[in-house]
PDB file of C-alpha atoms in Angstrom:
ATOM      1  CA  UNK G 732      40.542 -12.483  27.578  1.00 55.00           C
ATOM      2  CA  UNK G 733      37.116 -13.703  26.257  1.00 60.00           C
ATOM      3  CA  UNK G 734      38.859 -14.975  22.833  1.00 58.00           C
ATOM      4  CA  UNK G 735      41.368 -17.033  24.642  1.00 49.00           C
ATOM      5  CA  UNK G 736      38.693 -18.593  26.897  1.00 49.00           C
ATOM      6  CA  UNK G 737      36.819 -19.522  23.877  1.00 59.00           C
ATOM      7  CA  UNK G 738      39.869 -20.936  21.834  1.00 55.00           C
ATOM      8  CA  UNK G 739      41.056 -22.928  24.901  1.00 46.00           C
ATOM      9  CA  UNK G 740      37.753 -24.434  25.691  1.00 47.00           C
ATOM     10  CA  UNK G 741      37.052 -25.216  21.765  1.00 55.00           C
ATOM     11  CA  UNK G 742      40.477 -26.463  21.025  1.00 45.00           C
ATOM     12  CA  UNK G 743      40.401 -30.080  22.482  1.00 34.00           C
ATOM     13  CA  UNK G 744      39.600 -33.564  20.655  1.00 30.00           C
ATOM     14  CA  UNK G 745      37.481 -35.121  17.985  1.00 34.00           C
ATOM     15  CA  UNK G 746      33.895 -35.391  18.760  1.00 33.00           C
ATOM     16  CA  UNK G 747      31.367 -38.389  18.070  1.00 30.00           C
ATOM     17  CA  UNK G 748      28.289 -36.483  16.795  1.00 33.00           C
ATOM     18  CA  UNK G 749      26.123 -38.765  18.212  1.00 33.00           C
ATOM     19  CA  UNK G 750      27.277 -38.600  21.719  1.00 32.00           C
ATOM     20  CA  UNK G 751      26.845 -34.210  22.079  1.00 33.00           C
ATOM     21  CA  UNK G 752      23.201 -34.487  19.651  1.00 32.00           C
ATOM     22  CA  UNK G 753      20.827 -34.457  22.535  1.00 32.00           C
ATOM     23  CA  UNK G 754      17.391 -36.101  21.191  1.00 29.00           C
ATOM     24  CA  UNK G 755      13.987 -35.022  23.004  1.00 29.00           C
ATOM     25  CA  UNK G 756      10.918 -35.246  21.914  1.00 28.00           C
ATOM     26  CA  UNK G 757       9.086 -31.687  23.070  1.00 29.00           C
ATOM     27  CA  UNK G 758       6.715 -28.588  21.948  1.00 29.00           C
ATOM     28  CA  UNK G 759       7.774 -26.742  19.495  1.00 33.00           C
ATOM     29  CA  UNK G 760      10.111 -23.541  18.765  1.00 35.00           C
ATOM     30  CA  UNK G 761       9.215 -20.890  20.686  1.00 36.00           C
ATOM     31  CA  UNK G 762      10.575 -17.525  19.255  1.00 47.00           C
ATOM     32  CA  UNK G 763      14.783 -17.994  19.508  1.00 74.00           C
ATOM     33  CA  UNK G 764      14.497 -20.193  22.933  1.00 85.00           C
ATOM     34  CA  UNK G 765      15.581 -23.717  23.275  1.00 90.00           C
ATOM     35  CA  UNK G 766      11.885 -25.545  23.370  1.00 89.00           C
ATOM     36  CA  UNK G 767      11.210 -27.165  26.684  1.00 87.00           C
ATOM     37  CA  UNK G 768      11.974 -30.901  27.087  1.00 88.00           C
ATOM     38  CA  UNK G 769      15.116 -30.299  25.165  1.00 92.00           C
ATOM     39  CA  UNK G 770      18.092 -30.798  27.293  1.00 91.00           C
ATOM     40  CA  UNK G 771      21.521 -29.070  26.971  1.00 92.00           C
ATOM     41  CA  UNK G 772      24.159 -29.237  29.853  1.00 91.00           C
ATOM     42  CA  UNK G 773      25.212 -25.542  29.355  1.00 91.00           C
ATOM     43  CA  UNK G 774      28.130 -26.445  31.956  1.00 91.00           C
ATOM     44  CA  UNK G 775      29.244 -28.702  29.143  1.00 92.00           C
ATOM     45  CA  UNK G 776      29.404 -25.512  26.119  1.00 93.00           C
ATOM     46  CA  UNK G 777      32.230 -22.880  25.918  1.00 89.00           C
ATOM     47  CA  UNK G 778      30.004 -20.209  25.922  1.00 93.00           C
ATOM     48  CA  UNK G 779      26.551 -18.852  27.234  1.00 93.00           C
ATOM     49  CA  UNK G 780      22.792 -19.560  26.536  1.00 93.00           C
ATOM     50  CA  UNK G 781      22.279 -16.597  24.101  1.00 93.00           C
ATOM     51  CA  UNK G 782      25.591 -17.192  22.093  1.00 95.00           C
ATOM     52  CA  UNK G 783      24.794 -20.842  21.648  1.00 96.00           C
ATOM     53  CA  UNK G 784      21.086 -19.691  20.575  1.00 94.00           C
ATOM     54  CA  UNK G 785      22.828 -17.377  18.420  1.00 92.00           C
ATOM     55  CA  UNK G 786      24.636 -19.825  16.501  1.00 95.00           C
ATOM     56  CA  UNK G 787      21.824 -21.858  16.248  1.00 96.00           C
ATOM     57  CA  UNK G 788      20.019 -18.686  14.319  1.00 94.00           C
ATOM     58  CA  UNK G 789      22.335 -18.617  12.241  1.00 92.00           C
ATOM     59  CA  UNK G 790      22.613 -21.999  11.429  1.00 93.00           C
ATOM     60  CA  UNK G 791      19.143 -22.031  11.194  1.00 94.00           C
ATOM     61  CA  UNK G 792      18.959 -19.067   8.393  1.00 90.00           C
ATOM     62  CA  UNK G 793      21.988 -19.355   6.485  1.00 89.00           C
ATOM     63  CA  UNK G 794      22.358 -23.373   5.714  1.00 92.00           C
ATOM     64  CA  UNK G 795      19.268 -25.636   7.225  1.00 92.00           C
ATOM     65  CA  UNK G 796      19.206 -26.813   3.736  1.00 92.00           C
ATOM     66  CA  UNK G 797      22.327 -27.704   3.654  1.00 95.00           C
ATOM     67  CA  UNK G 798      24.213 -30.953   4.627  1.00 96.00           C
ATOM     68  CA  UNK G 799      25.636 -32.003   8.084  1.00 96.00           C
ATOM     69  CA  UNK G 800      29.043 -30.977   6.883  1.00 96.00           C
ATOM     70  CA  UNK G 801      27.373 -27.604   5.599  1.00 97.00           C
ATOM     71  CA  UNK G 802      26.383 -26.550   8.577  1.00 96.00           C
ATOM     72  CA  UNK G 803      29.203 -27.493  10.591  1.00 96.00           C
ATOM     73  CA  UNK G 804      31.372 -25.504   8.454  1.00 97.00           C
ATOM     74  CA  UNK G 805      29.291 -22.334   8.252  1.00 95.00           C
ATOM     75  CA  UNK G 806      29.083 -22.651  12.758  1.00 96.00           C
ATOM     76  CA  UNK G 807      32.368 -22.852  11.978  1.00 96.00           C
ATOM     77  CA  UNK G 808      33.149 -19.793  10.666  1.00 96.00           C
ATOM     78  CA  UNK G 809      31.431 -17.574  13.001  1.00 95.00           C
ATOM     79  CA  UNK G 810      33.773 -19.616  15.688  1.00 95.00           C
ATOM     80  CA  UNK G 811      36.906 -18.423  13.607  1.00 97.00           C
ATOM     81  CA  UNK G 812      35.399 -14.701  13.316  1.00 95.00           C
ATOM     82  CA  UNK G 813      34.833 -14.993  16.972  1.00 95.00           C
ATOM     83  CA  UNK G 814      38.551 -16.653  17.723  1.00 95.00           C
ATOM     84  CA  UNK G 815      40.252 -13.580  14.858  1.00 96.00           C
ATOM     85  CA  UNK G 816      41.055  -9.739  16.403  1.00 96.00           C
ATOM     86  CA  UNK G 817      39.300  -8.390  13.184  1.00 93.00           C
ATOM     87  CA  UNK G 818      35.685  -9.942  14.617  1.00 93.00           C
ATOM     88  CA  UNK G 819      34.176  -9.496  17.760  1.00 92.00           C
ATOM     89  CA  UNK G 820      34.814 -12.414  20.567  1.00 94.00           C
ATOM     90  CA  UNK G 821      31.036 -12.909  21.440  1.00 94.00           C
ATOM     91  CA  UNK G 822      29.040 -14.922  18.839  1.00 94.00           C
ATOM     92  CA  UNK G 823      26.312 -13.008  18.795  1.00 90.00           C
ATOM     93  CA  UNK G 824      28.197  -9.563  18.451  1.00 90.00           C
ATOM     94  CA  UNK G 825      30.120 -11.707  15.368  1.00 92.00           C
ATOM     95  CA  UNK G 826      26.421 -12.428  14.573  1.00 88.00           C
ATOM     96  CA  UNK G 827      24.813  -9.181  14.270  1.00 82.00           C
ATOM     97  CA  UNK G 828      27.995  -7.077  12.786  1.00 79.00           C
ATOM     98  CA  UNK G 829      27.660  -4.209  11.129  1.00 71.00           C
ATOM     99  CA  UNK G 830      24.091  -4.105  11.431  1.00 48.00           C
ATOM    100  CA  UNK G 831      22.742  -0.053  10.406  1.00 47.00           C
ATOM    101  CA  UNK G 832      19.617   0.226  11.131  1.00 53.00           C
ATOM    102  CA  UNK G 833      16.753   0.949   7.957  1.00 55.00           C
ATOM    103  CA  UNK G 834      19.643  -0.489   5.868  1.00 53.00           C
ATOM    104  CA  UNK G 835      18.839  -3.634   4.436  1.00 52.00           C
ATOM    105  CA  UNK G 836      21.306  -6.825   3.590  1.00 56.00           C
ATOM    106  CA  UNK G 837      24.267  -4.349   4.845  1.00 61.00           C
ATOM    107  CA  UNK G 838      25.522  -7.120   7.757  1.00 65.00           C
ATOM    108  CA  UNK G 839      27.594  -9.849   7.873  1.00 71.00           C
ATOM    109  CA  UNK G 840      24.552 -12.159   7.888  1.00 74.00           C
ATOM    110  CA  UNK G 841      22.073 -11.037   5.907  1.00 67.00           C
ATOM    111  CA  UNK G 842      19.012 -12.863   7.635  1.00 64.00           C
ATOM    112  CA  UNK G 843      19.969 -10.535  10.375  1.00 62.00           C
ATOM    113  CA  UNK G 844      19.199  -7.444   8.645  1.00 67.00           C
ATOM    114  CA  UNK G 845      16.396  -8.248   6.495  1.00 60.00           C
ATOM    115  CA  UNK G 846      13.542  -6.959   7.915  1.00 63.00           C
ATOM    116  CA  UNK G 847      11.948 -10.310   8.405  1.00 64.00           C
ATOM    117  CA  UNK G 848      10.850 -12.145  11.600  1.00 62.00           C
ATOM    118  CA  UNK G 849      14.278 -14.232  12.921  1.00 67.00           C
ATOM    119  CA  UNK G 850      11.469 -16.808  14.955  1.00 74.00           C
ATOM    120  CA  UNK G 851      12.228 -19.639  13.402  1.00 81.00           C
ATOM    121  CA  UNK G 852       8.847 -21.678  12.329  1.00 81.00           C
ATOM    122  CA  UNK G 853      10.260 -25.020  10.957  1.00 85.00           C
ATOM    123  CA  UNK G 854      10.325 -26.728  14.447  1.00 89.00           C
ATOM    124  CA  UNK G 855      12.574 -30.180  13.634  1.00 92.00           C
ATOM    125  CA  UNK G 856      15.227 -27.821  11.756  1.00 93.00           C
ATOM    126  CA  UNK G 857      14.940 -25.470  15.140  1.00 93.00           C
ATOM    127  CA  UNK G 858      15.907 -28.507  17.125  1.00 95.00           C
ATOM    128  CA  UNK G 859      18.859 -29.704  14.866  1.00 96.00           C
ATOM    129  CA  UNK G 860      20.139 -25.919  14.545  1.00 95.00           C
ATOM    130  CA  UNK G 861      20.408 -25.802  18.308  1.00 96.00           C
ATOM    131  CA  UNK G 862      21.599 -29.427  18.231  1.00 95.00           C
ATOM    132  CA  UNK G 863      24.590 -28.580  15.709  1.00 96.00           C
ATOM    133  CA  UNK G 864      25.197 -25.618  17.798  1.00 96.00           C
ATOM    134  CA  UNK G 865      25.332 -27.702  21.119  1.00 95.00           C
ATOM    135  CA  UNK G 866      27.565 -29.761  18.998  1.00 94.00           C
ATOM    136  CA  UNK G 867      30.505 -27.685  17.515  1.00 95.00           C
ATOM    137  CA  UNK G 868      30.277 -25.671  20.869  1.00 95.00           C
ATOM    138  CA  UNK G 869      31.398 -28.502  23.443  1.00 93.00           C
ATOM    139  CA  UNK G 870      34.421 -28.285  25.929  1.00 88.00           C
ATOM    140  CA  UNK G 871      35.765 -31.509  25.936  1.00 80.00           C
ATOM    141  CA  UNK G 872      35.764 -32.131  22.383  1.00 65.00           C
ATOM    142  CA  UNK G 873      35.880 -30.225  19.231  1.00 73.00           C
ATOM    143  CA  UNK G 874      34.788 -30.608  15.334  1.00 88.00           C
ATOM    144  CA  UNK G 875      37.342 -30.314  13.330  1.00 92.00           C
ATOM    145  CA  UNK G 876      36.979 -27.299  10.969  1.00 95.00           C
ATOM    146  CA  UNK G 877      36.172 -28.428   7.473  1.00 96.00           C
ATOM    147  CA  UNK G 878      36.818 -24.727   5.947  1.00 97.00           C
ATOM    148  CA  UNK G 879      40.535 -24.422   6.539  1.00 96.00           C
ATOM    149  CA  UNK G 880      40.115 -21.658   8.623  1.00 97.00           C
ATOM    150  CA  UNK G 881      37.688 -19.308   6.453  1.00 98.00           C
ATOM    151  CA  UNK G 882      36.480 -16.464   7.761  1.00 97.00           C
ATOM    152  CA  UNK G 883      33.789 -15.720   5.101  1.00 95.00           C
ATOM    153  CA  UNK G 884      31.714 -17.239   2.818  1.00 93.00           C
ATOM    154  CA  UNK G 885      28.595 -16.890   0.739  1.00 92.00           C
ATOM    155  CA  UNK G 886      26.010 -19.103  -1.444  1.00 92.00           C
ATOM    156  CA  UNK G 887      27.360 -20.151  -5.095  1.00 95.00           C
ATOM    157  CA  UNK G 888      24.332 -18.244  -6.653  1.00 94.00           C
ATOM    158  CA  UNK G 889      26.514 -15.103  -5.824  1.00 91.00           C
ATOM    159  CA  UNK G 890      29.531 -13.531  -6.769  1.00 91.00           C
ATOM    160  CA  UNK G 891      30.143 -10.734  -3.782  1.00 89.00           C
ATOM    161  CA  UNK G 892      32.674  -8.099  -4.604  1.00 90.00           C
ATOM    162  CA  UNK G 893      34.504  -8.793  -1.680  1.00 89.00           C
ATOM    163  CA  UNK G 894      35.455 -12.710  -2.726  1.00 93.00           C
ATOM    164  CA  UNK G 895      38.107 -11.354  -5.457  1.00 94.00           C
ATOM    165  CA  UNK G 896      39.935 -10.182  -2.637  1.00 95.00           C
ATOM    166  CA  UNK G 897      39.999 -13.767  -0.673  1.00 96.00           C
ATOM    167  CA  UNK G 898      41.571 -17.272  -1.331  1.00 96.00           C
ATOM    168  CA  UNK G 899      38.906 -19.715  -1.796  1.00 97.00           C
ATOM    169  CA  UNK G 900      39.751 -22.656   0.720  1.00 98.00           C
ATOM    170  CA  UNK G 901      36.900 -24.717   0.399  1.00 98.00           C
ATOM    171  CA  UNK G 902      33.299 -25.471  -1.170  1.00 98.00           C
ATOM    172  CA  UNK G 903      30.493 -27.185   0.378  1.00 98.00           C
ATOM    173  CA  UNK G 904      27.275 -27.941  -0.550  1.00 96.00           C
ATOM    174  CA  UNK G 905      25.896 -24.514  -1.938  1.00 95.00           C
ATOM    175  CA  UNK G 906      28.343 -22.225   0.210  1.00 96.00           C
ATOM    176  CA  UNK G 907      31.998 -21.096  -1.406  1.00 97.00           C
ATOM    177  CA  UNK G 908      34.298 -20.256   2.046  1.00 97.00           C
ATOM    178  CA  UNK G 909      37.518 -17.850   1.893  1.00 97.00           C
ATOM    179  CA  UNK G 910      39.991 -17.078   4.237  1.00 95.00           C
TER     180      UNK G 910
END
């Protein structure tokens, strides 16, 4: 199935960030696309073009403010959604979930459903969203999960409804994960 193809070919070893960061130096973000002059060896990633640009979105919206380890570990969860029976197996369906249309802030990622443009317009951050995403998303070599496994999570300016119902496993920077 498509969730033990993904598990399998994100469950291997350790990976030196600096060896799956690819650096270029090209134009600008277009819309979600990978800007040209930016090389990825997509035979190299566990899954396809679009899911790997999905992550990136979402890295991009929910935590390019936050640290390194913050944005591993919010990638991270939408690979554990994606890897769990309760979640859809494609990123981008784990990505867009629950999404009713004219309702705002009523998905699993709120950037997703709130009426604003997704393009995203600070270029460098762009590049390291789809750089992290490249990253966490390699075949030979896997991040280890710094969330324990969480499944959700949201910004510590909040207190959701749905987090009394969770064990916290881990905080970092501004994001509180459960599982």
């Amino acid at each position: 199935t498509q969730r033990m193809f993904l598990a399998l070919r994100l469950c291997i070893a350790p990976l030196v960030m600096g060896a799956a960061l690819l650096l270029s130096f090209a134009l600008p973000a277009q819309a979600a696309e990978i800007p040209s002059g930016m090389k990825i060896d997509f035979s190299s990633i566990a899954v396809s073009k679009d899911e790997l640009i999905c992550l990136a979105l979402n890295d991009y919206w929910e935590a390019r403010s936050e640290s390194l380890a913050g944005r591993i570990a919010v990638a991270k969860v939408v690979l554990n959604r994606a890897m769990d029976r309760r979640f859809p197996p494609n990123l981008c369906d784990v990505v867009k979930e629950n999404h009713m249309q004219d309702v705002l802030h009523r998905c699993q990622f709120s950037w997703y459903c709130d009426e604003r443009a997704d393009t995203p317009y600070e270029h460098s951050e762009w590049r390291t969203s789809l750089k992290i995403a490249t990253a966490v998303l390699q075949i030979d070599a896997a991040i280890p999960d710094p969330t324990g496994g969480a499944l959700w999570y949201h910004a510590d300016f909040t207190r959701p409804y749905w987090s009394a119902g969770y064990g916290t496993t881990t905080i970092i920077g501004h994001h509180i994960f459960y599982r």
